[in-house]
Amino acid sequence: MCGWRRGSRRRGPPGSDGGVRAAVRDGALLVAGDVITDVVARHRGPLAPGTDTTAVIARVPGGAGANVACWAARRDGARVRLLGRVGADAAVWHERELAACGVRPLLVVDEGVPTGTVICLVDEDAAAERTFLTDSGASLRLDPGDWSDALLDGVARLHLSGYLLFSGPGRAFVAVALKAARARGVPVSLDPASAGFLGTLGAERFLALVEGVDVLLPSRDEACLLTGVPDAVGAAARLSRQVPLVVVKQGARGAVLARCGEVFARVPAVPATPLDTTGAGDAFTGAFLAALLAGAKPERAAREGCVAGALAVGRTGGRPPALT
């Protein structure tokens, strides 16, 4: 891969020329996005300010982009690779964890800042709803210098984590990657990723930045924020006038699919007892994209997404079980 800055180094599997020009088979999914270390603290009831709150705490690999890649790789025959940026502090661990889930890691190691870390506060008395404290670290420093058009060799789909849009370098990276994908006819999907960060960026700016994306996969809150429409059905329909296919994820309410300004499918959720809802949307997205990659129609792909989401909420953290 060209353009690596001084102070960064690239890791790749043996014999891969650092992953720069390794041959890839047709039909791969390339995910570009965040790789994060999650510290998940599961507690019951409100936090006790100024004193202790009992919790069960685990350190697990995460990041929306990385989670999507891992869930996509669960599908038989799916070939998935992930481009992301990490600090030297946890690069080896993240490579190992991604590979264990069947993902080929294409990680840029940043010598200047550590790997991003998110503290996930999960209230088990509130349907396992989670609150994030985020230090993005190296993850949002992915920039155009980390891109090479050779990354698209043999790639059938490109997925971009919306977290990339919340930093200047990330926005520049998205523009370069989108342009390259469009030039090759590679369809691009994007998940807005964070209603909180999206509100700061602004809906109008976000929609301008994602012009050219083929599939948008927002949560209900994100879709409503982007459109000003208070319900998922109306928001999906409105967004689909700007993006060819919109899939609004509603958690326990399933998913709504729209194109050309009209909702064409509503897919029910799979019943589940939530332990930790972290990464449920990522699980849906990964399974959805892997199904599309295998030739499934969007409604069928959304059903597979709902199955993955139900599996995800029964686990701590945002990743599926390792394959190896």
PDB file of C-alpha atoms in Angstrom:
ATOM      1  CA  MET A   1       0.000   0.000   0.000  1.00  0.00           C
ATOM      2  CA  CYS A   2       1.350   3.394  -0.978  1.00  0.00           C
ATOM      3  CA  GLY A   3       1.487   6.523   1.064  1.00  0.00           C
ATOM      4  CA  TRP A   4       2.368   5.265   4.532  1.00  0.00           C
ATOM      5  CA  ARG A   5       3.519   8.123   6.661  1.00  0.00           C
ATOM      6  CA  ARG A   6       6.700   8.087   8.626  1.00  0.00           C
ATOM      7  CA  GLY A   7       5.984   6.841  12.098  1.00  0.00           C
ATOM      8  CA  SER A   8       3.423   4.311  10.861  1.00  0.00           C
ATOM      9  CA  ARG A   9       3.982   0.732   9.916  1.00  0.00           C
ATOM     10  CA  ARG A  10       1.841  -1.843   8.223  1.00  0.00           C
ATOM     11  CA  ARG A  11       1.214  -5.375   9.393  1.00  0.00           C
ATOM     12  CA  GLY A  12       0.223  -8.218   7.097  1.00  0.00           C
ATOM     13  CA  PRO A  13       0.296 -11.992   6.955  1.00  0.00           C
ATOM     14  CA  PRO A  14       3.553 -13.722   5.984  1.00  0.00           C
ATOM     15  CA  GLY A  15       4.240 -13.593   2.267  1.00  0.00           C
ATOM     16  CA  SER A  16       1.709 -10.831   1.688  1.00  0.00           C
ATOM     17  CA  ASP A  17       4.183  -8.011   0.994  1.00  0.00           C
ATOM     18  CA  GLY A  18       2.812  -6.338   4.097  1.00  0.00           C
ATOM     19  CA  GLY A  19      -0.704  -6.805   2.747  1.00  0.00           C
ATOM     20  CA  VAL A  20      -0.091  -4.122   0.129  1.00  0.00           C
ATOM     21  CA  ARG A  21      -0.535  -6.071  -3.067  1.00  0.00           C
ATOM     22  CA  ALA A  22      -1.525  -9.496  -1.881  1.00  0.00           C
ATOM     23  CA  ALA A  23      -3.857 -11.151  -4.337  1.00  0.00           C
ATOM     24  CA  VAL A  24      -7.438 -11.429  -3.112  1.00  0.00           C
ATOM     25  CA  ARG A  25     -10.140 -13.671  -4.418  1.00  0.00           C
ATOM     26  CA  ASP A  26     -13.234 -12.297  -6.102  1.00  0.00           C
ATOM     27  CA  GLY A  27     -16.232 -11.450  -3.995  1.00  0.00           C
ATOM     28  CA  ALA A  28     -14.530 -10.050  -0.913  1.00  0.00           C
ATOM     29  CA  LEU A  29     -15.994  -7.515   1.508  1.00  0.00           C
ATOM     30  CA  LEU A  30     -13.619  -4.737   2.498  1.00  0.00           C
ATOM     31  CA  VAL A  31     -14.517  -2.890   5.689  1.00  0.00           C
ATOM     32  CA  ALA A  32     -12.768   0.364   6.579  1.00  0.00           C
ATOM     33  CA  GLY A  33     -13.285   1.732  10.031  1.00  0.00           C
ATOM     34  CA  ASP A  34     -12.586   1.754  13.711  1.00  0.00           C
ATOM     35  CA  VAL A  35     -10.781  -0.870  15.778  1.00  0.00           C
ATOM     36  CA  ILE A  36     -11.328  -0.257  19.475  1.00  0.00           C
ATOM     37  CA  THR A  37     -10.590  -1.815  22.843  1.00  0.00           C
ATOM     38  CA  ASP A  38     -13.870  -2.046  24.764  1.00  0.00           C
ATOM     39  CA  VAL A  39     -14.018  -2.084  28.548  1.00  0.00           C
ATOM     40  CA  VAL A  40     -17.521  -3.374  29.298  1.00  0.00           C
ATOM     41  CA  ALA A  41     -18.924  -2.757  32.784  1.00  0.00           C
ATOM     42  CA  ARG A  42     -22.247  -4.509  33.466  1.00  0.00           C
ATOM     43  CA  HIS A  43     -24.095  -3.099  36.464  1.00  0.00           C
ATOM     44  CA  ARG A  44     -27.644  -3.074  37.864  1.00  0.00           C
ATOM     45  CA  GLY A  45     -29.563   0.123  38.305  1.00  0.00           C
ATOM     46  CA  PRO A  46     -28.314   3.715  38.388  1.00  0.00           C
ATOM     47  CA  LEU A  47     -24.664   4.477  39.039  1.00  0.00           C
ATOM     48  CA  ALA A  48     -23.900   5.711  42.573  1.00  0.00           C
ATOM     49  CA  PRO A  49     -22.160   9.106  42.213  1.00  0.00           C
ATOM     50  CA  GLY A  50     -19.203   9.662  44.528  1.00  0.00           C
ATOM     51  CA  THR A  51     -18.895   6.036  45.638  1.00  0.00           C
ATOM     52  CA  ASP A  52     -18.765   2.443  44.382  1.00  0.00           C
ATOM     53  CA  THR A  53     -21.157   0.664  42.049  1.00  0.00           C
ATOM     54  CA  THR A  54     -20.739  -3.108  41.798  1.00  0.00           C
ATOM     55  CA  ALA A  55     -20.108  -4.288  38.261  1.00  0.00           C
ATOM     56  CA  VAL A  56     -18.812  -7.180  36.186  1.00  0.00           C
ATOM     57  CA  ILE A  57     -16.012  -5.799  34.013  1.00  0.00           C
ATOM     58  CA  ALA A  58     -14.456  -7.316  30.891  1.00  0.00           C
ATOM     59  CA  ARG A  59     -11.877  -6.102  28.360  1.00  0.00           C
ATOM     60  CA  VAL A  60     -12.890  -7.193  24.858  1.00  0.00           C
ATOM     61  CA  PRO A  61     -12.038  -6.217  21.275  1.00  0.00           C
ATOM     62  CA  GLY A  62     -14.522  -3.869  19.631  1.00  0.00           C
ATOM     63  CA  GLY A  63     -15.038  -0.969  17.278  1.00  0.00           C
ATOM     64  CA  ALA A  64     -18.014  -0.627  14.938  1.00  0.00           C
ATOM     65  CA  GLY A  65     -16.009  -1.326  11.791  1.00  0.00           C
ATOM     66  CA  ALA A  66     -14.184  -4.290  13.303  1.00  0.00           C
ATOM     67  CA  ASN A  67     -17.400  -5.715  14.738  1.00  0.00           C
ATOM     68  CA  VAL A  68     -19.142  -5.510  11.357  1.00  0.00           C
ATOM     69  CA  ALA A  69     -16.245  -7.352   9.720  1.00  0.00           C
ATOM     70  CA  CYS A  70     -16.298 -10.123  12.331  1.00  0.00           C
ATOM     71  CA  TRP A  71     -20.040 -10.726  12.051  1.00  0.00           C
ATOM     72  CA  ALA A  72     -19.822 -10.729   8.251  1.00  0.00           C
ATOM     73  CA  ALA A  73     -17.053 -13.331   8.356  1.00  0.00           C
ATOM     74  CA  ARG A  74     -19.331 -15.762  10.217  1.00  0.00           C
ATOM     75  CA  ARG A  75     -21.223 -16.541   7.021  1.00  0.00           C
ATOM     76  CA  ASP A  76     -19.920 -19.605   5.205  1.00  0.00           C
ATOM     77  CA  GLY A  77     -17.820 -18.594   2.241  1.00  0.00           C
ATOM     78  CA  ALA A  78     -17.580 -14.919   3.192  1.00  0.00           C
ATOM     79  CA  ARG A  79     -14.175 -13.363   2.580  1.00  0.00           C
ATOM     80  CA  VAL A  80     -13.710 -10.292   4.723  1.00  0.00           C
ATOM     81  CA  ARG A  81     -10.822  -7.942   5.340  1.00  0.00           C
ATOM     82  CA  LEU A  82     -10.595  -4.910   7.576  1.00  0.00           C
ATOM     83  CA  LEU A  83      -8.600  -1.723   7.155  1.00  0.00           C
ATOM     84  CA  GLY A  84      -8.183   0.214  10.400  1.00  0.00           C
ATOM     85  CA  ARG A  85      -5.708   2.144  12.496  1.00  0.00           C
ATOM     86  CA  VAL A  86      -4.495   1.080  15.935  1.00  0.00           C
ATOM     87  CA  GLY A  87      -1.787   2.064  18.370  1.00  0.00           C
ATOM     88  CA  ALA A  88       1.313  -0.047  18.928  1.00  0.00           C
ATOM     89  CA  ASP A  89       0.025  -0.828  22.436  1.00  0.00           C
ATOM     90  CA  ALA A  90      -2.617  -3.323  21.274  1.00  0.00           C
ATOM     91  CA  ALA A  91      -1.885  -4.027  17.600  1.00  0.00           C
ATOM     92  CA  VAL A  92      -0.854  -7.659  18.019  1.00  0.00           C
ATOM     93  CA  TRP A  93      -3.858  -8.454  20.211  1.00  0.00           C
ATOM     94  CA  HIS A  94      -6.316  -6.897  17.765  1.00  0.00           C
ATOM     95  CA  GLU A  95      -4.742  -8.682  14.806  1.00  0.00           C
ATOM     96  CA  ARG A  96      -5.045 -11.989  16.628  1.00  0.00           C
ATOM     97  CA  GLU A  97      -8.661 -11.376  17.644  1.00  0.00           C
ATOM     98  CA  LEU A  98      -9.714 -10.355  14.125  1.00  0.00           C
ATOM     99  CA  ALA A  99      -8.007 -13.363  12.570  1.00  0.00           C
ATOM    100  CA  ALA A 100      -9.716 -15.642  15.108  1.00  0.00           C
ATOM    101  CA  CYS A 101     -13.064 -14.397  13.786  1.00  0.00           C
ATOM    102  CA  GLY A 102     -12.070 -15.149  10.199  1.00  0.00           C
ATOM    103  CA  VAL A 103     -11.196 -11.573   9.213  1.00  0.00           C
ATOM    104  CA  ARG A 104      -7.996 -10.672   7.396  1.00  0.00           C
ATOM    105  CA  PRO A 105      -6.603  -7.673   9.332  1.00  0.00           C
ATOM    106  CA  LEU A 106      -5.054  -4.814   7.353  1.00  0.00           C
ATOM    107  CA  LEU A 107      -4.000  -2.634  10.252  1.00  0.00           C
ATOM    108  CA  VAL A 108      -2.024   0.584  10.183  1.00  0.00           C
ATOM    109  CA  VAL A 109      -0.001   0.868  13.387  1.00  0.00           C
ATOM    110  CA  ASP A 110       0.139   4.436  14.663  1.00  0.00           C
ATOM    111  CA  GLU A 111       3.258   5.207  16.682  1.00  0.00           C
ATOM    112  CA  GLY A 112       1.907   8.523  17.922  1.00  0.00           C
ATOM    113  CA  VAL A 113      -1.255   7.639  19.826  1.00  0.00           C
ATOM    114  CA  PRO A 114      -2.668   4.531  21.520  1.00  0.00           C
ATOM    115  CA  THR A 115      -5.494   2.344  20.308  1.00  0.00           C
ATOM    116  CA  GLY A 116      -8.928   3.840  20.850  1.00  0.00           C
ATOM    117  CA  THR A 117     -10.746   2.796  24.009  1.00  0.00           C
ATOM    118  CA  VAL A 118     -14.447   2.814  24.830  1.00  0.00           C
ATOM    119  CA  ILE A 119     -15.903   2.278  28.282  1.00  0.00           C
ATOM    120  CA  CYS A 120     -19.316   0.637  27.839  1.00  0.00           C
ATOM    121  CA  LEU A 121     -21.642   1.039  30.807  1.00  0.00           C
ATOM    122  CA  VAL A 122     -24.369  -1.601  30.522  1.00  0.00           C
ATOM    123  CA  ASP A 123     -27.372  -1.334  32.860  1.00  0.00           C
ATOM    124  CA  GLU A 124     -28.793  -4.837  33.273  1.00  0.00           C
ATOM    125  CA  ASP A 125     -31.946  -3.373  34.853  1.00  0.00           C
ATOM    126  CA  ALA A 126     -32.673  -1.266  31.740  1.00  0.00           C
ATOM    127  CA  ALA A 127     -32.893  -3.934  29.004  1.00  0.00           C
ATOM    128  CA  ALA A 128     -29.065  -4.023  28.909  1.00  0.00           C
ATOM    129  CA  GLU A 129     -28.986  -0.569  27.363  1.00  0.00           C
ATOM    130  CA  ARG A 130     -25.482   0.845  27.096  1.00  0.00           C
ATOM    131  CA  THR A 131     -23.791   4.201  27.489  1.00  0.00           C
ATOM    132  CA  PHE A 132     -20.387   4.865  25.944  1.00  0.00           C
ATOM    133  CA  LEU A 133     -17.407   6.890  27.135  1.00  0.00           C
ATOM    134  CA  THR A 134     -15.217   7.183  24.052  1.00  0.00           C
ATOM    135  CA  ASP A 135     -11.535   7.922  23.529  1.00  0.00           C
ATOM    136  CA  SER A 136     -11.154   7.395  19.773  1.00  0.00           C
ATOM    137  CA  GLY A 137      -7.346   7.302  19.894  1.00  0.00           C
ATOM    138  CA  ALA A 138      -5.771   6.042  16.681  1.00  0.00           C
ATOM    139  CA  SER A 139      -9.052   4.874  15.150  1.00  0.00           C
ATOM    140  CA  LEU A 140     -10.107   8.275  13.775  1.00  0.00           C
ATOM    141  CA  ARG A 141      -6.630   9.025  12.394  1.00  0.00           C
ATOM    142  CA  LEU A 142      -7.184   6.837   9.344  1.00  0.00           C
ATOM    143  CA  ASP A 143      -6.585   9.213   6.425  1.00  0.00           C
ATOM    144  CA  PRO A 144      -6.068   9.263   2.629  1.00  0.00           C
ATOM    145  CA  GLY A 145      -2.429   8.254   3.068  1.00  0.00           C
ATOM    146  CA  ASP A 146      -3.685   4.918   4.390  1.00  0.00           C
ATOM    147  CA  TRP A 147      -5.666   4.210   1.226  1.00  0.00           C
ATOM    148  CA  SER A 148      -4.550   2.471  -1.955  1.00  0.00           C
ATOM    149  CA  ASP A 149      -6.788   1.652  -4.901  1.00  0.00           C
ATOM    150  CA  ALA A 150      -5.163  -1.802  -4.826  1.00  0.00           C
ATOM    151  CA  LEU A 151      -7.270  -2.474  -1.738  1.00  0.00           C
ATOM    152  CA  LEU A 152     -10.252  -2.867  -4.073  1.00  0.00           C
ATOM    153  CA  ASP A 153      -8.671  -5.633  -6.136  1.00  0.00           C
ATOM    154  CA  GLY A 154     -11.115  -8.541  -6.016  1.00  0.00           C
ATOM    155  CA  VAL A 155     -13.494  -6.661  -3.719  1.00  0.00           C
ATOM    156  CA  ALA A 156     -17.225  -6.917  -4.419  1.00  0.00           C
ATOM    157  CA  ARG A 157     -18.380  -4.514  -1.688  1.00  0.00           C
ATOM    158  CA  LEU A 158     -16.878  -1.726   0.411  1.00  0.00           C
ATOM    159  CA  HIS A 159     -18.310  -0.848   3.804  1.00  0.00           C
ATOM    160  CA  LEU A 160     -17.364   2.352   5.625  1.00  0.00           C
ATOM    161  CA  SER A 161     -17.886   2.904   9.339  1.00  0.00           C
ATOM    162  CA  GLY A 162     -19.654   6.212   9.961  1.00  0.00           C
ATOM    163  CA  TYR A 163     -17.214   6.960  12.761  1.00  0.00           C
ATOM    164  CA  LEU A 164     -14.753   7.966  10.043  1.00  0.00           C
ATOM    165  CA  LEU A 165     -16.904  11.012   9.309  1.00  0.00           C
ATOM    166  CA  PHE A 166     -16.358  12.432  12.775  1.00  0.00           C
ATOM    167  CA  SER A 167     -12.768  13.551  12.183  1.00  0.00           C
ATOM    168  CA  GLY A 168     -11.091  15.642   9.499  1.00  0.00           C
ATOM    169  CA  PRO A 169      -8.685  12.891   8.375  1.00  0.00           C
ATOM    170  CA  GLY A 170     -11.524  10.367   8.373  1.00  0.00           C
ATOM    171  CA  ARG A 171     -13.733  12.540   6.189  1.00  0.00           C
ATOM    172  CA  ALA A 172     -10.897  12.951   3.709  1.00  0.00           C
ATOM    173  CA  PHE A 173     -10.366   9.182   3.753  1.00  0.00           C
ATOM    174  CA  VAL A 174     -14.065   8.533   3.048  1.00  0.00           C
ATOM    175  CA  ALA A 175     -13.993  10.913   0.068  1.00  0.00           C
ATOM    176  CA  VAL A 176     -10.976   9.133  -1.454  1.00  0.00           C
ATOM    177  CA  ALA A 177     -12.354   5.646  -0.809  1.00  0.00           C
ATOM    178  CA  LEU A 178     -15.781   6.548  -2.210  1.00  0.00           C
ATOM    179  CA  LYS A 179     -14.271   8.006  -5.358  1.00  0.00           C
ATOM    180  CA  ALA A 180     -12.121   4.930  -5.928  1.00  0.00           C
ATOM    181  CA  ALA A 181     -15.026   2.560  -5.357  1.00  0.00           C
ATOM    182  CA  ARG A 182     -17.311   4.458  -7.710  1.00  0.00           C
ATOM    183  CA  ALA A 183     -14.628   4.429 -10.403  1.00  0.00           C
ATOM    184  CA  ARG A 184     -14.474   0.622 -10.167  1.00  0.00           C
ATOM    185  CA  GLY A 185     -18.210   0.082  -9.860  1.00  0.00           C
ATOM    186  CA  VAL A 186     -17.887  -1.309  -6.336  1.00  0.00           C
ATOM    187  CA  PRO A 187     -21.054  -0.671  -4.267  1.00  0.00           C
ATOM    188  CA  VAL A 188     -20.507   1.143  -0.984  1.00  0.00           C
ATOM    189  CA  SER A 189     -22.439   0.881   2.274  1.00  0.00           C
ATOM    190  CA  LEU A 190     -22.184   3.071   5.353  1.00  0.00           C
ATOM    191  CA  ASP A 191     -23.494   2.931   8.906  1.00  0.00           C
ATOM    192  CA  PRO A 192     -23.836   6.373  10.573  1.00  0.00           C
ATOM    193  CA  ALA A 193     -22.539   4.772  13.802  1.00  0.00           C
ATOM    194  CA  SER A 194     -23.364   7.341  16.512  1.00  0.00           C
ATOM    195  CA  ALA A 195     -26.401   9.564  17.033  1.00  0.00           C
ATOM    196  CA  GLY A 196     -24.396  11.648  19.496  1.00  0.00           C
ATOM    197  CA  PHE A 197     -21.530  12.396  17.108  1.00  0.00           C
ATOM    198  CA  LEU A 198     -23.991  12.722  14.218  1.00  0.00           C
ATOM    199  CA  GLY A 199     -25.847  15.474  16.039  1.00  0.00           C
ATOM    200  CA  THR A 200     -22.611  17.413  16.401  1.00  0.00           C
ATOM    201  CA  LEU A 201     -21.664  16.945  12.742  1.00  0.00           C
ATOM    202  CA  GLY A 202     -25.123  17.923  11.505  1.00  0.00           C
ATOM    203  CA  ALA A 203     -27.572  16.111   9.244  1.00  0.00           C
ATOM    204  CA  GLU A 204     -27.053  18.296   6.184  1.00  0.00           C
ATOM    205  CA  ARG A 205     -23.298  17.932   6.307  1.00  0.00           C
ATOM    206  CA  PHE A 206     -23.507  14.192   6.862  1.00  0.00           C
ATOM    207  CA  LEU A 207     -25.796  13.672   3.868  1.00  0.00           C
ATOM    208  CA  ALA A 208     -23.465  15.710   1.659  1.00  0.00           C
ATOM    209  CA  LEU A 209     -20.490  13.611   2.783  1.00  0.00           C
ATOM    210  CA  VAL A 210     -22.206  10.290   1.970  1.00  0.00           C
ATOM    211  CA  GLU A 211     -23.354  11.269  -1.507  1.00  0.00           C
ATOM    212  CA  GLY A 212     -22.621   8.289  -3.744  1.00  0.00           C
ATOM    213  CA  VAL A 213     -23.202   5.655  -1.049  1.00  0.00           C
ATOM    214  CA  ASP A 214     -25.426   2.789  -2.260  1.00  0.00           C
ATOM    215  CA  VAL A 215     -26.676   1.442   1.082  1.00  0.00           C
ATOM    216  CA  LEU A 216     -27.254   3.390   4.300  1.00  0.00           C
ATOM    217  CA  LEU A 217     -27.826   1.450   7.543  1.00  0.00           C
ATOM    218  CA  PRO A 218     -28.827   3.887  10.310  1.00  0.00           C
ATOM    219  CA  SER A 219     -30.401   3.093  13.636  1.00  0.00           C
ATOM    220  CA  ARG A 220     -33.885   4.452  14.270  1.00  0.00           C
ATOM    221  CA  ASP A 221     -32.474   7.391  16.257  1.00  0.00           C
ATOM    222  CA  GLU A 222     -29.945   8.190  13.539  1.00  0.00           C
ATOM    223  CA  ALA A 223     -32.552   8.015  10.764  1.00  0.00           C
ATOM    224  CA  CYS A 224     -34.897  10.315  12.644  1.00  0.00           C
ATOM    225  CA  LEU A 225     -32.063  12.739  13.397  1.00  0.00           C
ATOM    226  CA  LEU A 226     -31.037  12.836   9.721  1.00  0.00           C
ATOM    227  CA  THR A 227     -34.550  13.575   8.484  1.00  0.00           C
ATOM    228  CA  GLY A 228     -36.383  15.321  11.305  1.00  0.00           C
ATOM    229  CA  VAL A 229     -39.108  12.679  10.894  1.00  0.00           C
ATOM    230  CA  PRO A 230     -40.222  11.151  14.226  1.00  0.00           C
ATOM    231  CA  ASP A 231     -40.820   7.562  13.079  1.00  0.00           C
ATOM    232  CA  ALA A 232     -38.606   4.956  11.453  1.00  0.00           C
ATOM    233  CA  VAL A 233     -40.922   4.251   8.518  1.00  0.00           C
ATOM    234  CA  GLY A 234     -41.182   7.876   7.468  1.00  0.00           C
ATOM    235  CA  ALA A 235     -37.473   8.480   8.057  1.00  0.00           C
ATOM    236  CA  ALA A 236     -36.499   5.432   5.968  1.00  0.00           C
ATOM    237  CA  ALA A 237     -38.722   6.541   3.101  1.00  0.00           C
ATOM    238  CA  ARG A 238     -37.327  10.066   3.115  1.00  0.00           C
ATOM    239  CA  LEU A 239     -33.684   8.955   3.277  1.00  0.00           C
ATOM    240  CA  SER A 240     -34.253   6.571   0.357  1.00  0.00           C
ATOM    241  CA  ARG A 241     -34.862   9.560  -1.895  1.00  0.00           C
ATOM    242  CA  GLN A 242     -31.168  10.346  -1.445  1.00  0.00           C
ATOM    243  CA  VAL A 243     -29.620   6.879  -1.008  1.00  0.00           C
ATOM    244  CA  PRO A 244     -30.692   3.950  -3.247  1.00  0.00           C
ATOM    245  CA  LEU A 245     -31.268   1.495  -0.389  1.00  0.00           C
ATOM    246  CA  VAL A 246     -31.948   2.436   3.233  1.00  0.00           C
ATOM    247  CA  VAL A 247     -32.175  -0.107   6.041  1.00  0.00           C
ATOM    248  CA  VAL A 248     -33.268   1.340   9.388  1.00  0.00           C
ATOM    249  CA  LYS A 249     -32.350  -0.856  12.354  1.00  0.00           C
ATOM    250  CA  GLN A 250     -34.840  -0.760  15.237  1.00  0.00           C
ATOM    251  CA  GLY A 251     -33.450  -3.309  17.673  1.00  0.00           C
ATOM    252  CA  ALA A 252     -36.325  -5.250  19.205  1.00  0.00           C
ATOM    253  CA  ARG A 253     -38.662  -3.843  16.541  1.00  0.00           C
ATOM    254  CA  GLY A 254     -36.745  -5.330  13.636  1.00  0.00           C
ATOM    255  CA  ALA A 255     -35.813  -3.414  10.505  1.00  0.00           C
ATOM    256  CA  VAL A 256     -37.456  -1.224   7.857  1.00  0.00           C
ATOM    257  CA  LEU A 257     -36.225  -1.234   4.251  1.00  0.00           C
ATOM    258  CA  ALA A 258     -36.897   1.537   1.736  1.00  0.00           C
ATOM    259  CA  ARG A 259     -35.958   2.589  -1.774  1.00  0.00           C
ATOM    260  CA  CYS A 260     -37.103   5.339  -4.130  1.00  0.00           C
ATOM    261  CA  GLY A 261     -39.006   7.071  -1.344  1.00  0.00           C
ATOM    262  CA  GLU A 262     -41.097   4.026  -0.412  1.00  0.00           C
ATOM    263  CA  VAL A 263     -40.842   1.379   2.297  1.00  0.00           C
ATOM    264  CA  PHE A 264     -40.879  -2.038   0.624  1.00  0.00           C
ATOM    265  CA  ALA A 265     -40.253  -4.386   3.565  1.00  0.00           C
ATOM    266  CA  ARG A 266     -40.557  -4.589   7.333  1.00  0.00           C
ATOM    267  CA  VAL A 267     -38.605  -7.412   8.922  1.00  0.00           C
ATOM    268  CA  PRO A 268     -39.434  -8.512  12.479  1.00  0.00           C
ATOM    269  CA  ALA A 269     -36.786  -8.922  15.146  1.00  0.00           C
ATOM    270  CA  VAL A 270     -35.809 -12.317  16.497  1.00  0.00           C
ATOM    271  CA  PRO A 271     -36.838 -12.611  20.177  1.00  0.00           C
ATOM    272  CA  ALA A 272     -33.880 -12.461  22.565  1.00  0.00           C
ATOM    273  CA  THR A 273     -33.110 -11.859  26.214  1.00  0.00           C
ATOM    274  CA  PRO A 274     -30.510  -9.074  26.245  1.00  0.00           C
ATOM    275  CA  LEU A 275     -27.343  -9.358  28.291  1.00  0.00           C
ATOM    276  CA  ASP A 276     -25.447  -6.534  26.557  1.00  0.00           C
ATOM    277  CA  THR A 277     -26.762  -4.602  23.547  1.00  0.00           C
ATOM    278  CA  THR A 278     -23.289  -3.360  22.578  1.00  0.00           C
ATOM    279  CA  GLY A 279     -22.646  -4.128  18.918  1.00  0.00           C
ATOM    280  CA  ALA A 280     -26.135  -5.427  18.081  1.00  0.00           C
ATOM    281  CA  GLY A 281     -26.424  -2.978  15.198  1.00  0.00           C
ATOM    282  CA  ASP A 282     -22.946  -3.939  13.999  1.00  0.00           C
ATOM    283  CA  ALA A 283     -23.975  -7.595  14.045  1.00  0.00           C
ATOM    284  CA  PHE A 284     -27.021  -6.797  11.923  1.00  0.00           C
ATOM    285  CA  THR A 285     -24.913  -4.820   9.458  1.00  0.00           C
ATOM    286  CA  GLY A 286     -22.238  -7.498   9.139  1.00  0.00           C
ATOM    287  CA  ALA A 287     -24.704 -10.325   8.568  1.00  0.00           C
ATOM    288  CA  PHE A 288     -26.754  -8.174   6.181  1.00  0.00           C
ATOM    289  CA  LEU A 289     -23.729  -7.305   4.033  1.00  0.00           C
ATOM    290  CA  ALA A 290     -22.446 -10.885   3.992  1.00  0.00           C
ATOM    291  CA  ALA A 291     -25.852 -12.063   2.783  1.00  0.00           C
ATOM    292  CA  LEU A 292     -25.904  -9.437   0.014  1.00  0.00           C
ATOM    293  CA  LEU A 293     -22.399 -10.537  -0.933  1.00  0.00           C
ATOM    294  CA  ALA A 294     -23.682 -14.099  -1.301  1.00  0.00           C
ATOM    295  CA  GLY A 295     -26.484 -12.951  -3.602  1.00  0.00           C
ATOM    296  CA  ALA A 296     -29.407 -12.586  -1.180  1.00  0.00           C
ATOM    297  CA  LYS A 297     -32.114 -10.001  -1.805  1.00  0.00           C
ATOM    298  CA  PRO A 298     -32.238  -7.132   0.722  1.00  0.00           C
ATOM    299  CA  GLU A 299     -35.258  -8.467   2.636  1.00  0.00           C
ATOM    300  CA  ARG A 300     -33.634 -11.873   3.071  1.00  0.00           C
ATOM    301  CA  ALA A 301     -30.383 -10.201   4.060  1.00  0.00           C
ATOM    302  CA  ALA A 302     -32.239  -8.163   6.689  1.00  0.00           C
ATOM    303  CA  ARG A 303     -33.691 -11.346   8.162  1.00  0.00           C
ATOM    304  CA  GLU A 304     -30.168 -12.697   8.555  1.00  0.00           C
ATOM    305  CA  GLY A 305     -29.222  -9.381  10.127  1.00  0.00           C
ATOM    306  CA  CYS A 306     -31.972  -9.723  12.707  1.00  0.00           C
ATOM    307  CA  VAL A 307     -30.790 -13.228  13.599  1.00  0.00           C
ATOM    308  CA  ALA A 308     -27.266 -11.918  14.151  1.00  0.00           C
ATOM    309  CA  GLY A 309     -28.548  -9.004  16.238  1.00  0.00           C
ATOM    310  CA  ALA A 310     -30.399 -11.417  18.519  1.00  0.00           C
ATOM    311  CA  LEU A 311     -27.232 -13.483  18.959  1.00  0.00           C
ATOM    312  CA  ALA A 312     -25.202 -10.363  19.705  1.00  0.00           C
ATOM    313  CA  VAL A 313     -27.353  -9.109  22.588  1.00  0.00           C
ATOM    314  CA  GLY A 314     -26.861 -12.416  24.395  1.00  0.00           C
ATOM    315  CA  ARG A 315     -23.095 -11.875  24.591  1.00  0.00           C
ATOM    316  CA  THR A 316     -20.804  -9.445  26.380  1.00  0.00           C
ATOM    317  CA  GLY A 317     -19.164  -7.079  23.904  1.00  0.00           C
ATOM    318  CA  GLY A 318     -19.817  -6.522  20.229  1.00  0.00           C
ATOM    319  CA  ARG A 319     -18.123  -9.534  18.619  1.00  0.00           C
ATOM    320  CA  PRO A 320     -19.318 -13.047  17.741  1.00  0.00           C
ATOM    321  CA  PRO A 321     -17.562 -16.131  19.150  1.00  0.00           C
ATOM    322  CA  ALA A 322     -14.176 -16.818  17.600  1.00  0.00           C
ATOM    323  CA  LEU A 323     -14.118 -19.284  14.715  1.00  0.00           C
ATOM    324  CA  THR A 324     -10.689 -20.617  15.680  1.00  0.00           C
TER     325      THR A 324
END
